[in-house]
Coordinates of N, CA, C and O and ligand atoms in Angstrom, one line a residue:
M3 N -15.2 22.7 -5.4 CA -15.7 21.6 -4.5 C -16.4 22.3 -3.3 O -15.9 23.2 -2.7
S4 N -17.6 21.9 -3.0 CA -18.3 22.5 -2.0 C -17.9 22.1 -0.6 O -17.9 22.8 0.4
Q5 N -17.4 20.8 -0.4 CA -17.0 20.4 0.9 C -15.5 20.3 0.9 O -14.8 20.1 -0.1
T6 N -15.0 20.5 2.2 CA -13.5 20.4 2.3 C -13.1 18.9 2.2 O -13.7 18.0 2.8
Q7 N -12.0 18.7 1.5 CA -11.5 17.3 1.3 C -10.8 16.9 2.6 O -10.1 17.6 3.2
H8 N -11.1 15.7 3.0 CA -10.4 15.1 4.2 C -9.1 14.5 3.7 O -9.1 13.8 2.7
G9 N -8.1 14.7 4.5 CA -6.8 14.0 4.2 C -6.9 12.6 4.8 O -7.5 12.4 5.8
V10 N -6.3 11.7 4.1 CA -6.2 10.3 4.6 C -5.0 9.6 4.0 O -4.7 9.9 2.8
T11 N -4.4 8.8 4.7 CA -3.3 7.9 4.2 C -4.0 6.5 3.9 O -4.5 5.9 4.9
V12 N -3.9 6.1 2.7 CA -4.4 4.7 2.4 C -3.1 3.9 2.1 O -2.4 4.1 1.2
W13 N -2.9 2.9 3.0 CA -1.6 2.2 3.0 C -1.8 0.8 2.5 O -2.4 0.0 3.2
F14 N -1.3 0.5 1.3 CA -1.4 -0.8 0.7 C -0.1 -1.6 1.1 O 1.0 -1.2 0.8
T15 N -0.4 -2.7 1.8 CA 0.7 -3.6 2.2 C 0.5 -5.0 1.6 O -0.7 -5.4 1.5
G16 N 1.5 -5.7 1.3 CA 1.4 -7.1 0.8 C 2.6 -7.5 0.1 O 3.5 -6.7 -0.2
L17 N 2.7 -8.8 -0.3 CA 3.8 -9.3 -1.0 C 4.1 -8.7 -2.3 O 3.1 -8.1 -2.9
S18 N 5.3 -8.8 -2.8 CA 5.5 -8.3 -4.2 C 4.7 -9.1 -5.1 O 4.5 -10.3 -5.0
G19 N 4.0 -8.4 -6.0 CA 3.1 -9.1 -7.0 C 1.7 -9.4 -6.5 O 0.9 -9.9 -7.2
A20 N 1.4 -8.9 -5.3 CA 0.1 -9.2 -4.7 C -1.0 -8.3 -5.4 O -2.1 -8.6 -5.5
G21 N -0.5 -7.1 -5.9 CA -1.5 -6.2 -6.6 C -1.6 -4.8 -6.0 O -2.5 -4.1 -6.4
K22 N -0.6 -4.5 -5.2 CA -0.7 -3.1 -4.5 C -0.7 -2.0 -5.6 O -1.5 -1.1 -5.5
T23 N 0.3 -2.1 -6.5 CA 0.4 -1.0 -7.5 C -0.8 -0.9 -8.4 O -1.3 0.1 -8.7
T24 N -1.3 -2.1 -8.8 CA -2.4 -2.2 -9.7 C -3.7 -1.6 -9.1 O -4.3 -0.7 -9.7
I25 N -3.9 -1.9 -7.9 CA -5.1 -1.4 -7.2 C -4.9 0.1 -6.9 O -5.8 0.9 -7.1
R26 N -3.7 0.4 -6.5 CA -3.4 1.8 -6.2 C -3.7 2.7 -7.4 O -4.2 3.8 -7.3
M27 N -3.2 2.2 -8.6 CA -3.4 3.0 -9.8 C -4.9 3.2 -10.1 O -5.3 4.3 -10.6
A28 N -5.6 2.2 -10.0 CA -7.1 2.3 -10.3 C -7.8 3.3 -9.3 O -8.6 4.1 -9.7
I29 N -7.4 3.2 -8.0 CA -7.9 4.2 -7.0 C -7.5 5.6 -7.4 O -8.3 6.5 -7.3
E30 N -6.3 5.7 -7.7 CA -5.7 7.1 -8.1 C -6.5 7.7 -9.2 O -6.9 8.8 -9.1
Q31 N -6.7 6.9 -10.2 CA -7.4 7.4 -11.4 C -8.9 7.8 -11.0 O -9.4 8.8 -11.4
A32 N -9.5 6.9 -10.2 CA -10.9 7.2 -9.8 C -11.0 8.5 -9.0 O -11.8 9.4 -9.3
L33 N -10.1 8.7 -8.1 CA -10.1 9.8 -7.2 C -9.7 11.1 -7.9 O -10.3 12.2 -7.7
R34 N -8.7 11.0 -8.8 CA -8.3 12.2 -9.6 C -9.5 12.6 -10.5 O -9.7 13.8 -10.7
G35 N -10.2 11.6 -11.0 CA -11.3 11.9 -11.8 C -12.4 12.6 -11.1 O -13.2 13.3 -11.7
Q36 N -12.4 12.5 -9.8 CA -13.4 13.3 -9.0 C -12.8 14.7 -8.6 O -13.4 15.4 -7.8
G37 N -11.7 15.0 -9.1 CA -11.1 16.3 -8.8 C -10.4 16.4 -7.4 O -10.2 17.5 -6.9
L38 N -10.1 15.2 -6.8 CA -9.6 15.2 -5.5 C -8.0 15.3 -5.5 O -7.4 14.9 -6.5
K39 N -7.5 15.9 -4.5 CA -6.0 16.0 -4.4 C -5.4 14.7 -3.9 O -5.8 14.2 -2.8
V40 N -4.6 14.1 -4.8 CA -4.1 12.7 -4.5 C -2.6 12.8 -4.7 O -2.1 13.4 -5.6
E41 N -1.8 12.2 -3.8 CA -0.4 12.0 -4.0 C -0.1 10.5 -3.8 O -0.8 9.8 -3.0
V42 N 1.0 10.1 -4.4 CA 1.3 8.7 -4.4 C 2.7 8.5 -3.8 O 3.7 9.2 -4.2
L43 N 2.9 7.6 -2.9 CA 4.2 7.2 -2.4 C 4.4 5.8 -2.7 O 3.8 4.9 -2.0
D44 N 5.1 5.5 -3.8 CA 5.2 4.1 -4.2 C 6.6 3.6 -3.8 O 7.6 4.3 -4.0
G45 N 6.6 2.4 -3.1 CA 7.8 1.9 -2.5 C 9.0 1.9 -3.5 O 10.1 2.3 -3.1
D46 N 8.8 1.4 -4.7 CA 9.9 1.3 -5.7 C 10.5 2.7 -6.0 O 11.7 2.9 -6.2
I47 N 9.6 3.7 -6.2 CA 10.0 5.0 -6.5 C 10.7 5.7 -5.4 O 11.7 6.4 -5.5
V48 N 10.1 5.6 -4.2 CA 10.6 6.2 -3.0 C 12.1 5.7 -2.7 O 12.9 6.5 -2.3
R49 N 12.3 4.4 -3.0 CA 13.6 3.9 -2.8 C 14.7 4.5 -3.7 O 15.9 4.3 -3.5
Q50 N 14.2 5.1 -4.8 CA 15.2 5.8 -5.7 C 15.5 7.2 -5.3 O 16.4 7.9 -5.9
N51 N 14.8 7.8 -4.3 CA 15.0 9.2 -3.9 C 15.0 9.3 -2.4 O 16.0 9.3 -1.7
L52 N 13.8 9.4 -1.8 CA 13.6 9.7 -0.4 C 14.4 8.7 0.5 O 15.0 9.1 1.5
T53 N 14.4 7.5 0.1 CA 15.1 6.5 1.0 C 16.2 5.8 0.2 O 16.6 4.6 0.5
K54 N 16.8 6.5 -0.8 CA 17.9 6.0 -1.5 C 19.0 5.5 -0.6 O 19.4 6.3 0.3
G55 N 19.6 4.4 -0.9 CA 20.8 4.0 -0.1 C 20.3 3.0 1.0 O 21.2 2.3 1.6
L56 N 19.1 2.9 1.3 CA 18.6 2.0 2.3 C 18.5 0.6 1.7 O 18.2 0.5 0.5
G57 N 18.8 -0.4 2.5 CA 18.8 -1.8 2.0 C 17.6 -2.5 2.5 O 16.5 -1.9 2.7
F58 N 17.7 -3.8 2.7 CA 16.6 -4.7 3.0 C 16.7 -5.4 4.3 O 16.0 -6.4 4.6
S59 N 17.6 -4.9 5.2 CA 17.7 -5.5 6.5 C 16.4 -5.0 7.3 O 15.7 -4.1 6.8
K60 N 16.1 -5.6 8.4 CA 14.9 -5.1 9.1 C 15.0 -3.6 9.5 O 14.1 -2.9 9.3
A61 N 16.2 -3.2 9.9 CA 16.4 -1.8 10.3 C 16.2 -0.9 9.1 O 15.5 0.1 9.3
D62 N 16.7 -1.3 8.0 CA 16.6 -0.4 6.8 C 15.1 -0.4 6.3 O 14.6 0.6 5.9
R63 N 14.5 -1.6 6.3 CA 13.1 -1.6 5.9 C 12.2 -0.8 6.8 O 11.3 0.0 6.3
D64 N 12.5 -0.8 8.1 CA 11.7 0.0 9.1 C 12.0 1.5 8.8 O 11.0 2.3 8.9
E65 N 13.2 1.8 8.6 CA 13.5 3.2 8.3 C 12.8 3.7 7.0 O 12.3 4.8 7.0
N66 N 12.8 2.9 6.0 CA 12.1 3.2 4.8 C 10.6 3.5 5.1 O 10.1 4.5 4.6
I67 N 10.0 2.7 5.9 CA 8.6 2.9 6.2 C 8.4 4.1 7.1 O 7.4 4.9 6.8
R68 N 9.3 4.4 8.0 CA 9.2 5.6 8.8 C 9.2 6.8 8.0 O 8.5 7.8 8.2
R69 N 10.2 6.8 7.0 CA 10.3 8.1 6.2 C 9.0 8.2 5.3 O 8.5 9.3 5.1
I70 N 8.6 7.1 4.7 CA 7.3 7.2 3.9 C 6.2 7.7 4.8 O 5.4 8.6 4.5
G71 N 6.1 7.2 6.1 CA 5.1 7.6 7.0 C 5.2 9.1 7.3 O 4.2 9.8 7.5
F72 N 6.4 9.6 7.5 CA 6.6 11.0 7.8 C 6.0 11.9 6.7 O 5.3 12.8 7.0
V73 N 6.4 11.6 5.5 CA 5.9 12.4 4.4 C 4.3 12.2 4.2 O 3.6 13.2 4.0
A74 N 3.9 11.0 4.4 CA 2.4 10.8 4.3 C 1.7 11.6 5.3 O 0.6 12.1 5.0
N75 N 2.2 11.7 6.5 CA 1.6 12.4 7.6 C 1.5 13.9 7.2 O 0.4 14.6 7.4
L76 N 2.6 14.5 6.7 CA 2.6 15.9 6.3 C 1.5 16.2 5.3 O 0.7 17.2 5.4
L77 N 1.4 15.3 4.3 CA 0.4 15.5 3.2 C -1.0 15.3 3.8 O -1.9 16.1 3.5
T78 N -1.2 14.2 4.6 CA -2.5 13.9 5.1 C -3.1 15.0 5.9 O -4.3 15.4 5.8
R79 N -2.3 15.7 6.7 CA -2.8 16.7 7.6 C -3.1 18.0 6.8 O -3.7 18.9 7.3
N80 N -2.7 18.0 5.5 CA -3.0 19.1 4.7 C -4.1 18.8 3.7 O -4.2 19.4 2.6
G81 N -4.8 17.7 4.0 CA -6.0 17.5 3.2 C -5.8 16.6 1.9 O -6.7 16.5 1.1
V82 N -4.7 16.0 1.8 CA -4.4 15.2 0.6 C -4.7 13.8 0.9 O -4.6 13.3 2.0
I83 N -5.2 13.1 -0.1 CA -5.4 11.6 0.0 C -4.1 11.0 -0.5 O -3.6 11.2 -1.6
V84 N -3.4 10.3 0.4 CA -2.1 9.8 0.1 C -2.2 8.3 -0.1 O -2.7 7.6 0.8
L85 N -1.8 7.8 -1.2 CA -1.8 6.4 -1.5 C -0.4 5.9 -1.4 O 0.5 6.2 -2.2
V86 N -0.2 5.0 -0.4 CA 1.2 4.4 -0.2 C 1.1 3.0 -0.7 O 0.3 2.2 -0.2
S87 N 2.0 2.6 -1.6 CA 2.1 1.2 -1.9 C 3.5 0.8 -1.6 O 4.5 1.2 -2.2
A88 N 3.7 -0.1 -0.6 CA 5.0 -0.6 -0.2 C 4.8 -1.9 0.5 O 3.8 -2.1 1.2
I89 N 5.7 -2.8 0.3 CA 5.5 -4.2 0.9 C 5.3 -4.0 2.4 O 4.4 -4.7 2.9
S90 N 6.1 -3.2 3.0 CA 6.0 -2.9 4.5 C 5.7 -4.2 5.2 O 4.6 -4.4 5.8
P91 N 6.7 -5.1 5.3 CA 6.5 -6.4 5.8 C 6.4 -6.5 7.3 O 5.8 -7.5 7.8
Y92 N 6.8 -5.5 8.1 CA 6.8 -5.6 9.5 C 5.6 -4.9 10.2 O 5.4 -3.7 10.0
R93 N 4.9 -5.7 11.0 CA 3.7 -5.2 11.6 C 3.9 -4.0 12.5 O 3.2 -3.0 12.6
S94 N 5.0 -4.1 13.3 CA 5.2 -3.1 14.4 C 5.4 -1.7 13.8 O 4.9 -0.7 14.3
V95 N 6.2 -1.6 12.7 CA 6.4 -0.3 12.2 C 5.2 0.2 11.4 O 4.9 1.4 11.4
R96 N 4.4 -0.7 10.9 CA 3.1 -0.3 10.3 C 2.2 0.3 11.3 O 1.6 1.4 11.2
E97 N 2.2 -0.3 12.5 CA 1.4 0.2 13.6 C 1.9 1.5 14.1 O 1.2 2.4 14.5
E98 N 3.3 1.6 14.1 CA 3.9 2.9 14.6 C 3.4 4.1 13.7 O 3.1 5.1 14.2
V99 N 3.4 3.8 12.4 CA 3.0 4.8 11.4 C 1.5 5.1 11.6 O 1.1 6.3 11.6
R100 N 0.8 4.1 11.8 CA -0.7 4.3 12.0 C -0.9 5.2 13.2 O -1.8 6.1 13.1
Q101 N -0.2 5.0 14.3 CA -0.4 5.8 15.5 C -0.1 7.3 15.2 O -0.6 8.2 15.8
K102 N 0.9 7.6 14.3 CA 1.3 9.0 14.0 C 0.3 9.7 13.1 O 0.3 10.9 13.0
I103 N -0.4 8.9 12.3 CA -1.2 9.6 11.2 C -2.7 9.5 11.7 O -3.2 8.4 12.0
D104 N -3.3 10.7 11.8 CA -4.7 10.7 12.3 C -5.7 9.9 11.5 O -6.4 9.1 12.0
N105 N -5.6 10.0 10.2 CA -6.5 9.3 9.3 C -5.8 8.3 8.5 O -5.0 8.6 7.6
F106 N -5.9 7.0 8.9 CA -5.1 6.0 8.3 C -5.9 4.8 8.0 O -6.7 4.3 8.8
V107 N -5.8 4.3 6.8 CA -6.6 3.1 6.3 C -5.6 2.1 5.8 O -4.9 2.4 4.8
E108 N -5.6 1.0 6.4 CA -4.7 -0.1 6.0 C -5.4 -1.0 5.0 O -6.5 -1.6 5.4
V109 N -4.8 -1.3 3.9 CA -5.4 -2.2 2.9 C -4.4 -3.4 2.7 O -3.3 -3.2 2.3
Y110 N -4.8 -4.5 3.2 CA -4.0 -5.7 3.0 C -4.3 -6.3 1.7 O -5.4 -6.8 1.4
V111 N -3.3 -6.2 0.8 CA -3.5 -6.8 -0.6 C -2.9 -8.2 -0.5 O -1.7 -8.4 -0.4
N112 N -3.8 -9.1 -0.5 CA -3.4 -10.5 -0.1 C -3.6 -11.5 -1.3 O -4.7 -11.6 -1.8
A113 N -2.5 -12.0 -1.7 CA -2.6 -13.2 -2.6 C -1.6 -14.2 -2.1 O -0.5 -13.8 -1.6
P114 N -1.9 -15.5 -2.2 CA -0.9 -16.5 -1.7 C 0.5 -16.3 -2.4 O 0.5 -15.9 -3.6
L115 N 1.5 -16.7 -1.7 CA 2.8 -16.6 -2.2 C 3.0 -17.3 -3.6 O 3.6 -16.8 -4.5
D116 N 2.4 -18.5 -3.7 CA 2.5 -19.2 -5.0 C 1.9 -18.5 -6.1 O 2.4 -18.5 -7.3
I117 N 0.8 -17.8 -5.9 CA 0.2 -17.0 -6.9 C 1.1 -15.8 -7.3 O 1.3 -15.5 -8.5
C118 N 1.6 -15.1 -6.3 CA 2.5 -14.0 -6.6 C 3.7 -14.4 -7.3 O 4.2 -13.8 -8.3
E119 N 4.2 -15.6 -7.0 CA 5.4 -16.2 -7.6 C 5.0 -16.6 -9.1 O 5.9 -16.4 -10.0
Q120 N 3.9 -17.1 -9.3 CA 3.5 -17.4 -10.7 C 3.4 -16.2 -11.5 O 3.8 -16.1 -12.7
R121 N 2.8 -15.1 -10.9 CA 2.7 -13.8 -11.6 C 4.0 -13.3 -12.0 O 4.3 -12.8 -13.1
D122 N 4.9 -13.3 -11.0 CA 6.3 -12.8 -11.1 C 6.4 -11.6 -12.0 O 7.2 -11.6 -13.0
V123 N 5.6 -10.6 -11.7 CA 5.5 -9.4 -12.5 C 6.8 -8.8 -12.9 O 7.0 -8.3 -14.0
K124 N 7.7 -8.7 -12.0 CA 9.0 -8.1 -12.2 C 10.2 -9.1 -12.4 O 11.3 -8.7 -12.5
G125 N 9.8 -10.4 -12.4 CA 10.9 -11.4 -12.5 C 11.8 -11.6 -11.3 O 12.8 -12.2 -11.3
L126 N 11.3 -11.0 -10.2 CA 12.2 -11.0 -9.0 C 12.1 -12.3 -8.2 O 13.1 -12.7 -7.6
Y127 N 11.0 -13.0 -8.2 CA 10.9 -14.3 -7.5 C 11.9 -15.3 -8.1 O 12.5 -16.0 -7.4
K128 N 11.9 -15.3 -9.4 CA 12.9 -16.2 -10.1 C 14.3 -15.9 -9.7 O 15.0 -16.8 -9.3
K129 N 14.6 -14.6 -9.6 CA 16.0 -14.3 -9.2 C 16.2 -14.7 -7.7 O 17.3 -15.1 -7.3
A130 N 15.1 -14.4 -6.9 CA 15.3 -14.8 -5.4 C 15.4 -16.3 -5.3 O 16.3 -16.7 -4.5
R131 N 14.7 -17.1 -6.0 CA 14.8 -18.5 -5.9 C 16.2 -19.0 -6.4 O 16.7 -20.0 -5.9
A132 N 16.7 -18.3 -7.4 CA 18.1 -18.6 -7.9 C 19.2 -18.1 -7.0 O 20.4 -18.3 -7.2
G133 N 18.8 -17.4 -5.9 CA 19.8 -16.9 -5.0 C 20.5 -15.6 -5.5 O 21.4 -15.1 -4.9
E134 N 19.9 -15.0 -6.6 CA 20.6 -13.8 -7.1 C 20.2 -12.6 -6.3 O 20.8 -11.5 -6.4
I135 N 19.0 -12.7 -5.6 CA 18.5 -11.6 -4.7 C 18.4 -12.2 -3.4 O 17.8 -13.3 -3.2
K136 N 19.0 -11.6 -2.4 CA 18.8 -12.1 -1.0 C 17.8 -11.2 -0.3 O 17.4 -10.1 -0.7
Q137 N 17.3 -11.7 0.8 CA 16.3 -11.0 1.7 C 15.1 -10.6 0.9 O 14.6 -9.5 1.0
F138 N 14.6 -11.5 0.1 CA 13.4 -11.2 -0.6 C 12.2 -11.7 0.2 O 12.0 -12.8 0.5
T139 N 11.2 -10.7 0.4 CA 10.1 -11.0 1.2 C 9.3 -12.2 0.7 O 8.9 -12.2 -0.5
G140 N 9.0 -13.1 1.6 CA 8.2 -14.3 1.2 C 9.1 -15.5 0.9 O 8.7 -16.6 1.0
I141 N 10.3 -15.2 0.5 CA 11.2 -16.3 0.1 C 12.2 -16.5 1.2 O 12.2 -17.5 1.9
D142 N 13.1 -15.5 1.5 CA 14.0 -15.7 2.6 C 14.0 -14.4 3.6 O 15.0 -14.1 4.2
D143 N 12.8 -13.8 3.6 CA 12.6 -12.7 4.5 C 11.1 -12.7 4.9 O 10.3 -13.1 4.1
P144 N 10.8 -12.3 6.1 CA 9.4 -12.5 6.6 C 8.4 -11.4 6.0 O 8.8 -10.4 5.6
Y145 N 7.1 -11.9 6.0 CA 6.0 -10.9 5.8 C 5.0 -11.2 6.9 O 4.5 -12.3 7.1
E146 N 4.7 -10.1 7.7 CA 3.8 -10.2 8.8 C 2.5 -9.6 8.4 O 2.3 -8.4 8.3
P147 N 1.5 -10.5 8.1 CA 0.2 -9.9 7.6 C -0.5 -9.0 8.7 O -0.3 -9.3 9.9
P148 N -1.2 -8.0 8.2 CA -2.0 -7.2 9.2 C -3.0 -8.1 10.0 O -3.6 -9.0 9.4
L149 N -3.2 -7.7 11.2 CA -4.2 -8.5 12.0 C -5.6 -7.9 11.9 O -6.6 -8.6 12.0
N150 N -5.7 -6.5 11.7 CA -6.9 -5.8 11.6 C -7.0 -4.8 10.6 O -7.3 -3.6 10.8
P151 N -6.8 -5.2 9.3 CA -6.8 -4.1 8.3 C -8.2 -3.6 8.0 O -9.1 -4.4 8.2
E152 N -8.3 -2.4 7.6 CA -9.6 -1.8 7.3 C -10.2 -2.5 6.1 O -11.4 -2.7 6.0
V153 N -9.3 -2.9 5.2 CA -9.8 -3.6 4.0 C -8.8 -4.8 3.7 O -7.6 -4.6 3.8
E154 N -9.4 -5.9 3.2 CA -8.5 -6.9 2.7 C -9.0 -7.2 1.3 O -10.1 -7.5 1.0
C155 N -8.0 -7.2 0.3 CA -8.3 -7.5 -1.0 C -7.7 -8.9 -1.3 O -6.4 -9.0 -1.3
R156 N -8.5 -9.9 -1.6 CA -7.9 -11.2 -2.0 C -7.8 -11.2 -3.5 O -8.7 -11.6 -4.2
T157 N -6.6 -10.8 -4.0 CA -6.5 -10.5 -5.5 C -6.5 -11.8 -6.3 O -6.6 -11.8 -7.5
D158 N -6.3 -13.0 -5.6 CA -6.4 -14.2 -6.3 C -7.9 -14.7 -6.5 O -8.2 -15.5 -7.4
L159 N -8.8 -14.1 -5.8 CA -10.2 -14.5 -5.8 C -11.1 -13.4 -6.4 O -12.2 -13.6 -6.8
E160 N -10.6 -12.1 -6.3 CA -11.5 -11.0 -6.7 C -10.9 -10.4 -8.0 O -9.7 -10.5 -8.3
T161 N -11.8 -9.7 -8.8 CA -11.3 -9.0 -9.9 C -10.7 -7.6 -9.4 O -11.0 -7.2 -8.3
L162 N -10.0 -7.0 -10.3 CA -9.4 -5.7 -9.9 C -10.6 -4.7 -9.6 O -10.5 -3.9 -8.6
E163 N -11.7 -4.8 -10.3 CA -12.8 -3.9 -10.1 C -13.4 -4.2 -8.7 O -13.7 -3.2 -8.0
E164 N -13.5 -5.4 -8.3 CA -14.0 -5.7 -7.0 C -13.1 -5.2 -5.9 O -13.5 -4.6 -4.9
S165 N -11.8 -5.4 -6.1 CA -10.8 -5.0 -5.1 C -10.9 -3.5 -4.9 O -10.9 -2.9 -3.8
T166 N -10.9 -2.8 -6.1 CA -11.0 -1.3 -6.1 C -12.2 -0.8 -5.4 O -12.2 0.2 -4.6
A167 N -13.3 -1.4 -5.8 CA -14.6 -1.0 -5.2 C -14.7 -1.1 -3.7 O -15.2 -0.3 -3.0
K168 N -14.0 -2.2 -3.2 CA -14.0 -2.4 -1.7 C -13.2 -1.2 -1.0 O -13.7 -0.8 0.0
V169 N -12.1 -0.8 -1.6 CA -11.4 0.3 -1.0 C -12.1 1.5 -1.0 O -12.3 2.3 0.0
I170 N -12.7 1.9 -2.2 CA -13.5 3.1 -2.3 C -14.7 3.1 -1.3 O -14.9 4.1 -0.7
S171 N -15.4 2.0 -1.2 CA -16.6 2.0 -0.4 C -16.1 2.1 1.1 O -16.8 2.7 1.9
T172 N -15.0 1.6 1.5 CA -14.5 1.7 2.8 C -14.2 3.2 3.1 O -14.5 3.7 4.2
L173 N -13.5 3.8 2.1 CA -13.2 5.3 2.3 C -14.5 6.1 2.5 O -14.5 7.1 3.2
Q174 N -15.5 5.7 1.7 CA -16.8 6.4 1.9 C -17.4 6.2 3.2 O -17.8 7.1 3.9
T175 N -17.4 4.9 3.6 CA -18.0 4.6 4.9 C -17.3 5.3 6.1 O -18.0 5.7 7.0
L176 N -16.0 5.4 6.0 CA -15.3 6.0 7.0 C -15.3 7.5 7.0 O -14.7 8.2 7.8
G177 N -15.9 8.0 5.9 CA -16.1 9.5 5.8 C -15.0 10.3 5.2 O -14.9 11.5 5.3
Y178 N -14.1 9.5 4.5 CA -12.9 10.2 3.9 C -13.1 10.7 2.5 O -12.3 11.4 2.0
L179 N -14.2 10.3 1.9 CA -14.5 10.9 0.6 C -15.6 11.9 0.8 O -16.6 11.7 1.5
P180 N -15.4 13.1 0.2 CA -16.3 14.2 0.4 C -17.7 14.0 0.0 O -18.6 14.6 0.6
N181 N -17.9 13.2 -1.0 CA -19.3 13.1 -1.5 C -19.7 11.6 -1.5 O -19.4 10.8 -2.3
P182 N -20.5 11.3 -0.5 CA -20.9 9.9 -0.3 C -21.8 9.4 -1.5 O -22.1 8.2 -1.6
S183 N -22.2 10.3 -2.3 CA -23.1 9.9 -3.4 C -22.2 9.3 -4.6 O -22.8 8.8 -5.6
I184 N -20.9 9.3 -4.4 CA -20.0 8.7 -5.4 C -20.1 7.2 -5.2 O -19.3 6.6 -4.5
A185 N -21.1 6.6 -5.7 CA -21.3 5.2 -5.4 C -20.4 4.3 -6.3 O -19.8 3.3 -5.8
N186 N -20.3 4.6 -7.5 CA -19.6 3.8 -8.5 C -18.6 4.6 -9.3 O -18.9 4.8 -10.5
P187 N -17.5 5.1 -8.7 CA -16.7 6.0 -9.5 C -15.8 5.3 -10.5 O -15.3 5.9 -11.4
I188 N -15.8 4.0 -10.5 CA -14.9 3.3 -11.4 C -15.6 3.0 -12.7 O -16.7 2.5 -12.7
Ligands
ADP19 P1 2.7 -5.2 -6.3 O1 2.6 -3.8 -6.6 O2 1.9 -5.7 -5.1 O3 4.1 -5.8 -6.4 P2 1.5 -5.4 -9.0 O4 0.3 -4.5 -8.9 O5 2.8 -4.8 -9.6 O6 1.9 -6.0 -7.5 O7 1.2 -6.8 -9.7 C1 0.0 -7.5 -9.5 C2 -0.4 -8.4 -10.7 O8 -1.6 -9.1 -10.3 C3 -0.7 -7.6 -11.9 O9 -0.2 -8.3 -13.0 C4 -2.2 -7.6 -11.9 O10 -2.7 -7.5 -13.2 C5 -2.6 -9.0 -11.3 N1 -3.9 -9.0 -10.7 C6 -4.8 -10.0 -10.9 N2 -5.9 -9.8 -10.2 C7 -5.8 -8.7 -9.5 C8 -6.6 -7.9 -8.6 N3 -7.8 -8.3 -8.2 N4 -6.1 -6.8 -8.1 C9 -4.8 -6.4 -8.4 N5 -4.0 -7.0 -9.3 C10 -4.5 -8.2 -9.8

């Protein structure tokens, strides 16, 4: 690689089933295909190790996000593109993490609750409606949408390709991808 890679944290926030993991995987594949250093911090996986034992109270959710942010910052300042997908429902802790990380791009993965619920990718909405899961975001726990995300993907209205292209082009515009000639990496 002739140019030094810029580190950046790309933070995907949104309801369960909104499309965070799906878009993140497409971006990951595109960037790895360009030979870039990419790491992934996926909320579901992080909760099995780095933040194991934390629950879903506001305090625990915030702690979960702070720890993810801590690791994302270490990687970002070492030139890695860090893809974080986590519901991260609270605005204030997302802002706190943004302040700590020099290069931070927030992607609001937005689909209406009823669409996420229809998709019910993991069957969790059904359980939440049945009362088998408590404190489920969107059902009996809040989600505070970003006010000024760098990118918003309306996954009920856009194709995956459109959503992915939006993220990539924003990273290019902001100068986080080393080669601006990568116009259509997908
Ligand atoms: P999350 O990680 O936010 O919980 P997932 O990525 O696991 O959500 O699930 C999102 C679902 O929505 C997938 O089944 C995916 O195929 C579907 N989907 C439909 N349109 C889009 C889109 N434009 N972007 C991302 N996902 C989409």
